[in-house]
Backbone as ProteinMPNN parsed JSONL, in Angstrom:
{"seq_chain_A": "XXXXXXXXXXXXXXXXXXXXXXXXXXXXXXXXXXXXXXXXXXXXXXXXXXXXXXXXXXXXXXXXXXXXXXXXXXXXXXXXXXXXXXXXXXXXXXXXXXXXXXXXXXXXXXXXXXXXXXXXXXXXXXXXXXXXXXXXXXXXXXXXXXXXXXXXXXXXXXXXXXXXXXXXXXXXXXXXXXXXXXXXXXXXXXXXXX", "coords_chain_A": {"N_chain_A": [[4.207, -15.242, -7.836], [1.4, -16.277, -6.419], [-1.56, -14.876, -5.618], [-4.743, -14.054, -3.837], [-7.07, -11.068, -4.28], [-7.204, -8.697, -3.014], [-8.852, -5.742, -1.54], [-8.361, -2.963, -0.336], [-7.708, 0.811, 0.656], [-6.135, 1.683, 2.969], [-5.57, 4.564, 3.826], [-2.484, 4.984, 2.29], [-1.129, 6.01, -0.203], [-2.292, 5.11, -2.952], [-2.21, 2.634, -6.556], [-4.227, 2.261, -7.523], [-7.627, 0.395, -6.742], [-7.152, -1.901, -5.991], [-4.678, -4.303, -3.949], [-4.103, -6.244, -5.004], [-4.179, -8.377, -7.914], [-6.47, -10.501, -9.766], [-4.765, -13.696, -9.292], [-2.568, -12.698, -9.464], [0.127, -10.976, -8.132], [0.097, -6.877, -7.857], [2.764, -4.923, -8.332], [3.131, -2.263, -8.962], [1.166, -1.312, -7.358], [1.561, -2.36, -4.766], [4.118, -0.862, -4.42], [3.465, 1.728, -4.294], [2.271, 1.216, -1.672], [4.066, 0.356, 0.021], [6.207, 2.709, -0.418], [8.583, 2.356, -1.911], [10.951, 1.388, -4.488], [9.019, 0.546, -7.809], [10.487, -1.242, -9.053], [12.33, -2.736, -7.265], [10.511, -3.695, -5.8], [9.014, -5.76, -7.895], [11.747, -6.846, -8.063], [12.057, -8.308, -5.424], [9.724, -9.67, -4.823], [10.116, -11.774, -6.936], [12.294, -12.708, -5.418], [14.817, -11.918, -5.596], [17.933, -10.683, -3.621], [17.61, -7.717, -1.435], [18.782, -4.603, -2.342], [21.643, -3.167, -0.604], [21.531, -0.918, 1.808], [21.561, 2.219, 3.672], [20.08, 3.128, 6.714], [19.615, 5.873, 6.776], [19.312, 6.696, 4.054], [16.991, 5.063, 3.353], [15.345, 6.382, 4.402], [15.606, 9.115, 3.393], [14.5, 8.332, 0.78], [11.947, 7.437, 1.208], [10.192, 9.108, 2.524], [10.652, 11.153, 0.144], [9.76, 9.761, -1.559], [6.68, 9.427, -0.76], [6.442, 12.229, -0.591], [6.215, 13.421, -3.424], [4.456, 11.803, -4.294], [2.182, 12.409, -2.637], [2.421, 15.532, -3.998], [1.636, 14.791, -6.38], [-0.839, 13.542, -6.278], [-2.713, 16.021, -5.085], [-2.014, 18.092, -6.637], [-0.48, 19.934, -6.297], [2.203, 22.047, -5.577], [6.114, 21.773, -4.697], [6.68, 23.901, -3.064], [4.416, 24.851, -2.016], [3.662, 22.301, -0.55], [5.921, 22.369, 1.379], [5.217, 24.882, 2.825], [2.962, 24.192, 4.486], [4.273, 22.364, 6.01], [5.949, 23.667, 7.393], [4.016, 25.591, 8.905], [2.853, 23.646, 10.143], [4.655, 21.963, 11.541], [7.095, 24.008, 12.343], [9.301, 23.94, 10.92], [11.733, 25.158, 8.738], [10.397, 26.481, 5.634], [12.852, 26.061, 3.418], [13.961, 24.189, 4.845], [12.23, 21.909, 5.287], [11.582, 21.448, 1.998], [14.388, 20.387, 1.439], [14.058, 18.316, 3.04], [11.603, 16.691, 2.021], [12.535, 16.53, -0.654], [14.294, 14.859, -0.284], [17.216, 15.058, 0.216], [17.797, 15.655, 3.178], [17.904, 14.39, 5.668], [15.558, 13.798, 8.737], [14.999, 15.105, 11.56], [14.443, 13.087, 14.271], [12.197, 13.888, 16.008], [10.707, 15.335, 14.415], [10.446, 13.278, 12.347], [8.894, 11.67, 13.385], [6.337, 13.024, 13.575], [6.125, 13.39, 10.764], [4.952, 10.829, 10.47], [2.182, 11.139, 10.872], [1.447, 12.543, 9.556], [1.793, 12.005, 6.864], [0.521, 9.831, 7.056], [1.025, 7.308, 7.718], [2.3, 4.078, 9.323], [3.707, 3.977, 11.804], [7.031, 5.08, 12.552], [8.725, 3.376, 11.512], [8.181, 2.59, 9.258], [9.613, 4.247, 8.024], [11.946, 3.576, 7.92], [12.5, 0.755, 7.723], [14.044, -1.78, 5.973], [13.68, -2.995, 2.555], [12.691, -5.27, 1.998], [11.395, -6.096, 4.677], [9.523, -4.168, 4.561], [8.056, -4.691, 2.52], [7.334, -7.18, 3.42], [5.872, -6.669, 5.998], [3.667, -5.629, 4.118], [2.574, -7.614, 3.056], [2.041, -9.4, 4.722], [-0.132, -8.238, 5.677], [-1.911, -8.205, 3.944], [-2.502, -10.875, 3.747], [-3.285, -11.713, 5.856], [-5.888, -10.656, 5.666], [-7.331, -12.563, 4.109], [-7.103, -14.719, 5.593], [-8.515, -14.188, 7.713], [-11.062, -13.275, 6.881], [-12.118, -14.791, 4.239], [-14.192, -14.8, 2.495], [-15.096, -12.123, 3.051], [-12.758, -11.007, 2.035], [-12.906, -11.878, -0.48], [-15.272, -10.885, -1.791], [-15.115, -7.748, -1.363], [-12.825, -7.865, -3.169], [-14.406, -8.19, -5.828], [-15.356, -5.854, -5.59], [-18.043, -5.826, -4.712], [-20.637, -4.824, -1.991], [-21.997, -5.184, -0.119], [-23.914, -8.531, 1.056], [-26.638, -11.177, 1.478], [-26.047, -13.261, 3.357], [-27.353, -15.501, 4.657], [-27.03, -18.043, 4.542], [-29.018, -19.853, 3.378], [-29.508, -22.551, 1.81], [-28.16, -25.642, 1.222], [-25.324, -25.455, 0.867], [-22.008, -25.565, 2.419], [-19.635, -23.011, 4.035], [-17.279, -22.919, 1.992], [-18.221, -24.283, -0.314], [-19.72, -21.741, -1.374], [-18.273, -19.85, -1.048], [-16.782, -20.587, -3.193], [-18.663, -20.706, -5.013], [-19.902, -18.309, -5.928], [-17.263, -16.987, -6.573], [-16.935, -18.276, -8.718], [-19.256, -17.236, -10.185], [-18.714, -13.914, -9.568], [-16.454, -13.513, -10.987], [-17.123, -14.412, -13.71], [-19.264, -12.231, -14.38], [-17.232, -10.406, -14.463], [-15.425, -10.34, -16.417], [-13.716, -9.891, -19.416], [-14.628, -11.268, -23.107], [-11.759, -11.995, -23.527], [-11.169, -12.834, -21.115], [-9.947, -10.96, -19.186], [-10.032, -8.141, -16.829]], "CA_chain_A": [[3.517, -15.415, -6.583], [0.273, -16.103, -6.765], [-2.298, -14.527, -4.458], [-5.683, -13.809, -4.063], [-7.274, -9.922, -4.445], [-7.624, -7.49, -1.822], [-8.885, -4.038, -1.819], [-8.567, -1.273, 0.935], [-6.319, 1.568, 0.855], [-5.339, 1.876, 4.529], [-4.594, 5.657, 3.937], [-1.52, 5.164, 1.942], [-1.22, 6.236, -1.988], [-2.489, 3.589, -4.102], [-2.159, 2.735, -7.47], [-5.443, 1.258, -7.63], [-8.277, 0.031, -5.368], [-7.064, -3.28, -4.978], [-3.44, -4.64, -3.882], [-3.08, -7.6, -6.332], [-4.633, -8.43, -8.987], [-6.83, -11.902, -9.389], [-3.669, -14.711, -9.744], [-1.107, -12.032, -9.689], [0.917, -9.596, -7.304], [0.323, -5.968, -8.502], [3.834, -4.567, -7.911], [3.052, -0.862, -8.744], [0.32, -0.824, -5.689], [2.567, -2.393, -3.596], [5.574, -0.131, -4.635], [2.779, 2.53, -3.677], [1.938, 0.858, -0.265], [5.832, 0.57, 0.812], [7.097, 3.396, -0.857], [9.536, 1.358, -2.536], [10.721, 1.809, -6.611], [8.652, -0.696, -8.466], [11.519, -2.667, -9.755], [12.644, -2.911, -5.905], [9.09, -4.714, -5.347], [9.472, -6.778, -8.691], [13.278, -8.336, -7.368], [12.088, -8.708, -4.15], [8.511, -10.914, -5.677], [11.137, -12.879, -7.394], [13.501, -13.792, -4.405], [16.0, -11.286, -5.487], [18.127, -10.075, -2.195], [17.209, -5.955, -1.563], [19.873, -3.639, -2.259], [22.312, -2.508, 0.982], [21.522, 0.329, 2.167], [21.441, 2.834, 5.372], [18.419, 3.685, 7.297], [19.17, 7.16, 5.932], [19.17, 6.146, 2.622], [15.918, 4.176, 3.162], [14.26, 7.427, 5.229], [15.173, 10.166, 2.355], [13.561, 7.6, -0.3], [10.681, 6.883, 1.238], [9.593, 10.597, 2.272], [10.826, 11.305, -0.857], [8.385, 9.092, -2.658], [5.415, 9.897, -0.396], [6.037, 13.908, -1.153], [6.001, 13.106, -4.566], [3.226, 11.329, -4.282], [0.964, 13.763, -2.427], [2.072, 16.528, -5.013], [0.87, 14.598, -7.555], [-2.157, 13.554, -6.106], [-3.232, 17.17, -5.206], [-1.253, 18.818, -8.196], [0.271, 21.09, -5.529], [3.769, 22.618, -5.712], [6.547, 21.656, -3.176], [6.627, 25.026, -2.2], [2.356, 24.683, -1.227], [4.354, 21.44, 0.283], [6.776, 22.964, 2.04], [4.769, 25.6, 3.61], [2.288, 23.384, 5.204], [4.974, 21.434, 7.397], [6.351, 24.91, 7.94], [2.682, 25.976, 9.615], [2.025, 22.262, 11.016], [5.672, 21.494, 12.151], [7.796, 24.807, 12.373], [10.596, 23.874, 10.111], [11.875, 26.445, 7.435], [10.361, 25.952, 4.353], [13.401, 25.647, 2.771], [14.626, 22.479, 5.257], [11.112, 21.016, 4.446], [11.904, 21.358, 1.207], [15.093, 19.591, 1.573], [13.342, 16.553, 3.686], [10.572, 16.48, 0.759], [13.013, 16.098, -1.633], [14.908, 13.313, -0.313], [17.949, 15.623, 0.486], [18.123, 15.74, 4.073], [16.969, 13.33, 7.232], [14.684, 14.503, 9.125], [15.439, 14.525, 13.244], [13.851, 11.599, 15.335], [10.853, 14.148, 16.203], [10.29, 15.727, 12.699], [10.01, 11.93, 11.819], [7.549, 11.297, 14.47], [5.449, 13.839, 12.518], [5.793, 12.732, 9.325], [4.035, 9.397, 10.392], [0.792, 11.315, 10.892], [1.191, 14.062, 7.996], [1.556, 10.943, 5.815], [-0.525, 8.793, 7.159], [1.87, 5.691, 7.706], [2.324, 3.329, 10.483], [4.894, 4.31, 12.429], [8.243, 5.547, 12.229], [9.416, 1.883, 10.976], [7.754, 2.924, 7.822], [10.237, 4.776, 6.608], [13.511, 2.643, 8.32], [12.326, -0.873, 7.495], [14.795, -2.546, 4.849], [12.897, -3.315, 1.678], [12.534, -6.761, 2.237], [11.104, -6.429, 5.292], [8.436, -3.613, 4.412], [7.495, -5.632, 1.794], [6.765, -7.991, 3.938], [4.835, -6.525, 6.126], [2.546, -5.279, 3.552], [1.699, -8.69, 2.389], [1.6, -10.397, 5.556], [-1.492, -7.496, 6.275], [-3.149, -8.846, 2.857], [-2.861, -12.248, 3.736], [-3.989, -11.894, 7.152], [-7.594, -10.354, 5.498], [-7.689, -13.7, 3.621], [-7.245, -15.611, 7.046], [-9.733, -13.837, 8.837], [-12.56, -13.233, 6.656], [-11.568, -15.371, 3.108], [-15.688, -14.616, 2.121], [-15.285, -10.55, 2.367], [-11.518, -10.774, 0.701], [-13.534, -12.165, -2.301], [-16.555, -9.197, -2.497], [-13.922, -6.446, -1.734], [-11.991, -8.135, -4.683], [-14.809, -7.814, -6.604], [-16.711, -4.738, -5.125], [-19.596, -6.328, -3.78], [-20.427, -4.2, -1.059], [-22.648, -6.148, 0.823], [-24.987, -9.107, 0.486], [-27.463, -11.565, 2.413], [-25.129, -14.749, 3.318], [-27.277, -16.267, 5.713], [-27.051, -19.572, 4.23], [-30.372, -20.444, 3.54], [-29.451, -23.633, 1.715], [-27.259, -26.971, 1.901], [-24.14, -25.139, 0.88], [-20.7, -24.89, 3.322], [-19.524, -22.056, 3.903], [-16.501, -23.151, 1.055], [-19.022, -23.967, -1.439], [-20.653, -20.789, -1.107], [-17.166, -18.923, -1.056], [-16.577, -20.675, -4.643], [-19.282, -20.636, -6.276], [-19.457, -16.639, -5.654], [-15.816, -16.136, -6.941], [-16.907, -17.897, -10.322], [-19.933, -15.934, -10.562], [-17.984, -12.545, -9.637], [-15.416, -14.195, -12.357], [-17.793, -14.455, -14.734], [-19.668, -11.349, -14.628], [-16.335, -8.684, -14.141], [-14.008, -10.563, -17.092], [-14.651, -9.641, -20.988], [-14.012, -12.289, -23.686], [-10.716, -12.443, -23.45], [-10.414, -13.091, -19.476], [-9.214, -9.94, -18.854], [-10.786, -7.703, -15.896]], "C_chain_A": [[2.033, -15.256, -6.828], [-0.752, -16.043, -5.458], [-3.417, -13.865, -4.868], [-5.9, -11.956, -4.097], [-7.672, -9.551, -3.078], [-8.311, -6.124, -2.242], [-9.414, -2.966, -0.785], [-7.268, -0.514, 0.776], [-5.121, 1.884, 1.515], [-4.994, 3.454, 4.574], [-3.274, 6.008, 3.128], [-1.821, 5.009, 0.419], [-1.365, 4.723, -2.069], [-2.226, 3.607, -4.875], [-3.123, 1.961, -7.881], [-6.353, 0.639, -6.947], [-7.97, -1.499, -4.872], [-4.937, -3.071, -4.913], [-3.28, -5.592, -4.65], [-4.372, -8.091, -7.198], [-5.305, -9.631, -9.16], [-5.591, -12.629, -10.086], [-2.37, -14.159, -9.705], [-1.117, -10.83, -8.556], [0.673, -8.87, -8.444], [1.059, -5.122, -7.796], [3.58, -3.012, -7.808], [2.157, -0.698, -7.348], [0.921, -1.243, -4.623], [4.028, -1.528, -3.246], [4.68, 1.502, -3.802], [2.52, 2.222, -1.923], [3.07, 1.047, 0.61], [6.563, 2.241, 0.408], [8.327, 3.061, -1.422], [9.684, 1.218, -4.222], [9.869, 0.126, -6.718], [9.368, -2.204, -8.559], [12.355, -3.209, -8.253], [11.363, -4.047, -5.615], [9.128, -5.997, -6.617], [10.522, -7.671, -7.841], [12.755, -8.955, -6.11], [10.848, -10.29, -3.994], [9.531, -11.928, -6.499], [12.487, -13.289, -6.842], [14.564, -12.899, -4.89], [16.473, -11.113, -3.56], [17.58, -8.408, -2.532], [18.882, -6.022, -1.509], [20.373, -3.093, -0.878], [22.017, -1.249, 0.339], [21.454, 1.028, 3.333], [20.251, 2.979, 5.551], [18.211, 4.808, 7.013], [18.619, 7.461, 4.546], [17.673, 6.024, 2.505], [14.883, 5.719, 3.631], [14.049, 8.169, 3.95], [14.937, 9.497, 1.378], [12.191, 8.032, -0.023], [9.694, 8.508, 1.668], [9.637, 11.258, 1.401], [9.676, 11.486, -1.81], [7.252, 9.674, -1.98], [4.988, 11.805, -0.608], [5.665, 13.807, -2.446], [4.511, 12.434, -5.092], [1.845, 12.129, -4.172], [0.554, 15.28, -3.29], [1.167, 15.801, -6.329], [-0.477, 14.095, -7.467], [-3.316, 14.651, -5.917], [-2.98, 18.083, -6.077], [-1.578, 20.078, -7.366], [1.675, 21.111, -5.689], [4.378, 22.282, -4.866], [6.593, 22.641, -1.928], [5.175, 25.162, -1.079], [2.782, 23.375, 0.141], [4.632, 21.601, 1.819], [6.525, 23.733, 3.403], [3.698, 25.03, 4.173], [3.067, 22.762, 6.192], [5.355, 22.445, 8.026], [4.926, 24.981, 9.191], [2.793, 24.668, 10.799], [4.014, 22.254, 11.831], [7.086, 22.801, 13.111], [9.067, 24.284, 11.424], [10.625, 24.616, 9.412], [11.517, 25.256, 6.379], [11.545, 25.289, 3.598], [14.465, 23.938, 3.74], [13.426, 21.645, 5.156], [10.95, 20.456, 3.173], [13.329, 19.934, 0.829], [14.682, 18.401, 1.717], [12.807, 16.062, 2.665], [11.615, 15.418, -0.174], [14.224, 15.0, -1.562], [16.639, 13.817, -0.151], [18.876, 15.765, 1.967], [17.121, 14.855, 5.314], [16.385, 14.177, 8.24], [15.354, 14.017, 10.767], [14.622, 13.318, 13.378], [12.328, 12.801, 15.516], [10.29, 14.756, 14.978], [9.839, 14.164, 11.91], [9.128, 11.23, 12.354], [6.17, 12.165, 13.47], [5.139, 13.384, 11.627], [4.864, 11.462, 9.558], [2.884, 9.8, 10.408], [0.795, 12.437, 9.776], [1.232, 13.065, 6.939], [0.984, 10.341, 5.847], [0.372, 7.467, 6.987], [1.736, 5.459, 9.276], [3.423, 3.293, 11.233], [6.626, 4.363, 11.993], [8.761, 4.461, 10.95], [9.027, 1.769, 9.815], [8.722, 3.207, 7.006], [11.918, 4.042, 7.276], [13.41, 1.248, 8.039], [13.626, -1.099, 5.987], [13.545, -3.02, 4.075], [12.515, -4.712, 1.986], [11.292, -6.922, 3.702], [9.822, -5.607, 5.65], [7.498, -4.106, 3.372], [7.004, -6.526, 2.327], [5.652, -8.063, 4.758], [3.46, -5.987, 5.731], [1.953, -6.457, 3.091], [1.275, -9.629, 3.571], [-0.066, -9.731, 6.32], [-2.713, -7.948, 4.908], [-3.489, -10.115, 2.85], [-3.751, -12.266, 4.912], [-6.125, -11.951, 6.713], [-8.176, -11.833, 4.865], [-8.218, -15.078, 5.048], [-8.216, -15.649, 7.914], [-10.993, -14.119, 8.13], [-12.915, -13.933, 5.126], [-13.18, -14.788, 2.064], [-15.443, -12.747, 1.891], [-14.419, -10.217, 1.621], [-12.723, -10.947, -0.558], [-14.335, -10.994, -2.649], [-15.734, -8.147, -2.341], [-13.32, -7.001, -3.249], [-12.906, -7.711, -5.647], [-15.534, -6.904, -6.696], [-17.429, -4.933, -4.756], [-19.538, -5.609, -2.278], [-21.431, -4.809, 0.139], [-24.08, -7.126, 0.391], [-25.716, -9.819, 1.373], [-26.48, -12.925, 2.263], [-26.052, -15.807, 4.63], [-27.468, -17.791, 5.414], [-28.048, -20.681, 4.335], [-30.614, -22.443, 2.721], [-28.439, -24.831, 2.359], [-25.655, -26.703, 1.647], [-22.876, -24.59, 1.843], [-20.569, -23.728, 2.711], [-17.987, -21.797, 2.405], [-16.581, -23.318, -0.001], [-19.499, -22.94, -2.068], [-19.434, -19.61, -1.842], [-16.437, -19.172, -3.224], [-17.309, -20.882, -5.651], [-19.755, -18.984, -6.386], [-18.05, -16.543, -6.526], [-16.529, -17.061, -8.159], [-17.887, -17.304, -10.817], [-19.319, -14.433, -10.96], [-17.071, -12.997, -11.115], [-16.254, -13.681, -13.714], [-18.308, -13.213, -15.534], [-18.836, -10.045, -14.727], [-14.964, -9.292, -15.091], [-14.868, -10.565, -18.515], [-13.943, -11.269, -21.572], [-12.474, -12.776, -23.942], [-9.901, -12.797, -21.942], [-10.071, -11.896, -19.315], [-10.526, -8.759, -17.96], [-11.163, -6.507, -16.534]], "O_chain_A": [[1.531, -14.262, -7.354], [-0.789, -16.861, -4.538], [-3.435, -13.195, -5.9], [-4.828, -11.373, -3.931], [-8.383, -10.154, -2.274], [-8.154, -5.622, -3.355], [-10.486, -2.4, -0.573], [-6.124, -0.968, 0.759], [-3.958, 2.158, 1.219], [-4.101, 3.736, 5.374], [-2.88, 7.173, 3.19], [-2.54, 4.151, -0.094], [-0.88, 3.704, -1.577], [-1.607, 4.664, -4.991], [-2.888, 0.985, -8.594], [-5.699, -0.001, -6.124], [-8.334, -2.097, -3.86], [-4.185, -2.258, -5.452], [-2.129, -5.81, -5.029], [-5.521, -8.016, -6.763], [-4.613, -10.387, -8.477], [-5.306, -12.334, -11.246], [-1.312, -14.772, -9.844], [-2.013, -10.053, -8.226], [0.773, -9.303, -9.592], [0.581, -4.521, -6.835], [3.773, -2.456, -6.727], [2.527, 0.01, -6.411], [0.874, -0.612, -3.568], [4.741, -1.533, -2.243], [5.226, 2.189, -2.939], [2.627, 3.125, -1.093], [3.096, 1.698, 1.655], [7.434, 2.73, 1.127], [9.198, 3.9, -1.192], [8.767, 0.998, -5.013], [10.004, -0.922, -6.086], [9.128, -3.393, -8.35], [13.027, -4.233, -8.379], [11.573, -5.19, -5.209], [9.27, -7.155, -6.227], [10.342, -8.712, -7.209], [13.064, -10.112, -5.825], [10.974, -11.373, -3.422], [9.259, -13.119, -6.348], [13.422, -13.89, -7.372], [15.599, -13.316, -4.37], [15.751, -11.31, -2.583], [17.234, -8.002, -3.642], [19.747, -6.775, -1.061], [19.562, -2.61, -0.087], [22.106, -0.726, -0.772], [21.23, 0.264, 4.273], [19.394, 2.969, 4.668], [17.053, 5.207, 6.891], [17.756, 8.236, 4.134], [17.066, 6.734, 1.702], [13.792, 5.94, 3.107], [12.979, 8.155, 3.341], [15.253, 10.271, 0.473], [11.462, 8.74, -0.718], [8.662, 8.836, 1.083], [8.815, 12.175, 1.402], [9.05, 12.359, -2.411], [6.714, 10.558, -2.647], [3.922, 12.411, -0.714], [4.513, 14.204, -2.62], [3.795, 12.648, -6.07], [0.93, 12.4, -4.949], [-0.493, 15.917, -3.397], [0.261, 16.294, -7.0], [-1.241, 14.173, -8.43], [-4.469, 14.505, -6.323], [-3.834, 18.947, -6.278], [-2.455, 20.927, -7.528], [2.265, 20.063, -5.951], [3.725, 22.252, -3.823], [6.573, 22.523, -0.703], [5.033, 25.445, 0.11], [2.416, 23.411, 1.316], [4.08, 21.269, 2.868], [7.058, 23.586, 4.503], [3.21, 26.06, 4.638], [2.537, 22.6, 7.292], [5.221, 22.409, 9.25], [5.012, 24.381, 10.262], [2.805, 24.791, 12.024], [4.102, 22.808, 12.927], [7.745, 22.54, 14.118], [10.024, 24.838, 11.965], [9.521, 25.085, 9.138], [11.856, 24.087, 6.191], [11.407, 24.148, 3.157], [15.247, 23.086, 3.32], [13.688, 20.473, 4.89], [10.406, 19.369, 2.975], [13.192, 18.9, 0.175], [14.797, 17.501, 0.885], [13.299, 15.035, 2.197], [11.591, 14.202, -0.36], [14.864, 14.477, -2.474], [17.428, 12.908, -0.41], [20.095, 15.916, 2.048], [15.92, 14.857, 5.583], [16.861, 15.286, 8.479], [15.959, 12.987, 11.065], [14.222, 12.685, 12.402], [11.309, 12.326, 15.015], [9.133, 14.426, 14.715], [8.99, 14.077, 11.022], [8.611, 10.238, 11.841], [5.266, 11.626, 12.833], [4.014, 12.92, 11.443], [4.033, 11.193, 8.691], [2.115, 8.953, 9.953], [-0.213, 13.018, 9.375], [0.564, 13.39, 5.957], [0.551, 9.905, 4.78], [0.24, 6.724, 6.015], [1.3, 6.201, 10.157], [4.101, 2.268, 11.15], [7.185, 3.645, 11.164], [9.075, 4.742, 9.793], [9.474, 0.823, 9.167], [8.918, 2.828, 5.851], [12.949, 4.321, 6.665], [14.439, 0.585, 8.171], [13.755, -0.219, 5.137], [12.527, -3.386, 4.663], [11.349, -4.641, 2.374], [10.433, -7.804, 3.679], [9.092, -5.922, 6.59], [6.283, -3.913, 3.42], [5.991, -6.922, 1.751], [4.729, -8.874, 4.673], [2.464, -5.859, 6.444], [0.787, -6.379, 2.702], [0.373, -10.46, 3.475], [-0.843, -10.305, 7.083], [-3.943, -7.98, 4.954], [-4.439, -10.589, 2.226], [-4.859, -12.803, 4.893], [-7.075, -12.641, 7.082], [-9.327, -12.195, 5.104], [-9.148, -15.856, 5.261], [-8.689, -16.544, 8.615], [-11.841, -14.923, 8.517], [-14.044, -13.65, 4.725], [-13.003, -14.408, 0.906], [-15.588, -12.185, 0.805], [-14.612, -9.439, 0.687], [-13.186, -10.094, -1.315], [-14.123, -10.255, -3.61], [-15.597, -7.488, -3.372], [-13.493, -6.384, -4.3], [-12.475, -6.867, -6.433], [-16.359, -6.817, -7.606], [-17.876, -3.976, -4.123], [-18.59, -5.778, -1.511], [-21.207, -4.625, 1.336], [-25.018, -6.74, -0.308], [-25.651, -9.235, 2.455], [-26.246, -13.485, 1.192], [-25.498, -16.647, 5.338], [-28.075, -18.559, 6.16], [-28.084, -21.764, 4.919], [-31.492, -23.264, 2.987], [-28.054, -24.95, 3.522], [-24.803, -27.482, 2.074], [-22.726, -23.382, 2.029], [-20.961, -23.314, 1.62], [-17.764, -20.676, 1.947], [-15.761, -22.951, -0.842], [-19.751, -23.042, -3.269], [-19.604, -18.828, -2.777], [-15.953, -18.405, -4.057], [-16.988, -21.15, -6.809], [-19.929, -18.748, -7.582], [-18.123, -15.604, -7.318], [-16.85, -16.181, -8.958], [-17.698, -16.744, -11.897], [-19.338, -13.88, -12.059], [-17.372, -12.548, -12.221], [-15.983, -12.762, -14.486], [-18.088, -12.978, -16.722], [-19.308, -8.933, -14.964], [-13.802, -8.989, -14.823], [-16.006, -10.956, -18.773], [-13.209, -12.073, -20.997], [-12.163, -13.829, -24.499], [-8.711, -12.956, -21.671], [-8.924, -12.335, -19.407], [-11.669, -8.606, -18.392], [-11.927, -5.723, -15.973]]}, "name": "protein", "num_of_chains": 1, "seq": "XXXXXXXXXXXXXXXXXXXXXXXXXXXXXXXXXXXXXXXXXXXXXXXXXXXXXXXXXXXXXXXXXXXXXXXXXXXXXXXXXXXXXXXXXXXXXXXXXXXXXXXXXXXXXXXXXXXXXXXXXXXXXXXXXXXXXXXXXXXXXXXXXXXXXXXXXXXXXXXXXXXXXXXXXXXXXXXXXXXXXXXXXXXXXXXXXX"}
């Protein structure tokens, strides 16, 4: 699948400041964006079907992964974990613990929570079928292409802001590609490679 570069976080673990790579899906940042194993985001980029599964299934994954995540981004303990939802939520540490670890489902309002202690987009975050959280993570990277196709490109390449007011005879399509082989040019070593 070939798709242009993005790069915003939205709040949710990354594995990198952009979502795909120039010419290529990058599966680990999207496996980061969904919460979803890698090789789940691979089959799914190559038309595999997703794996059956329950919405429980899909919940203690995906809080799973995002605890996992946050420990290793703060290189905190589950217990440091644990006792934070305790404080923020009232749950016993040790059924926080549980949830964390992908052990036990969380109620309907404990899961209301989690959407803002994680920073996701509502509940449907963590109940979506792979297929269909996958989806909406790419249909939010395409959209940026749709809207603004000129800032996709300088996010892609960092450009953080420049003077576009189009002082010569160049469309705005000209403009948009002769920029991406500049950026090209100047952010790939001799072997093409970023």
């Amino acid at each position: 699948m070939d798709l242009p570069a993005a790069g915003e976080a939205d709040g949710i673990p990354s594995a990198g400041s952009s979502y795909l790579q120039p010419g290529r899906v990058d599966p680990a940042t999207l496996a980061a964006r969904t919460a979803l194993p890698q090789d789940t985001v691979r089959a799914l980029l190559a038309g595999e079907e997703p794996l059956r599964d329950t919405v429980n299934d899909r919940v203690r994954a995906r809080i799973s992964t995002l605890a996992a995540a946050r420990l290793a981004s703060s290189n905190r303990r589950m217990a440091d974990l644990a006792a934070k939802m305790y404080t923020r939520f009232g749950v016993s540490p040790m059924w926080a613990r549980q949830v964390c670890d992908g052990k036990k489902v969380p109620n309907v309002e404990l899961l209301h929570e989690l959407v803002g202690f994680f920073g996701v987009e509502g509940e449907a975050f963590f109940t979506l079928p792979a297929d269909e959280a996958l989806s909406q993570v790419l249909r939010k990277i395409i959209a940026r292409f749709e809207d603004d196709p000129l800032q996709a490109l300088m996010d892609q390449y960092g450009v953080r802001s420049t003077d576009l007011r189009m002082h010569g005879s160049l469309s705005r399509r000209q403009l948009e590609r002769l920029l991406e082989g500049v950026f090209h040019s100047v952010t790939t070593d001799e072997e093409g490679e970023r």
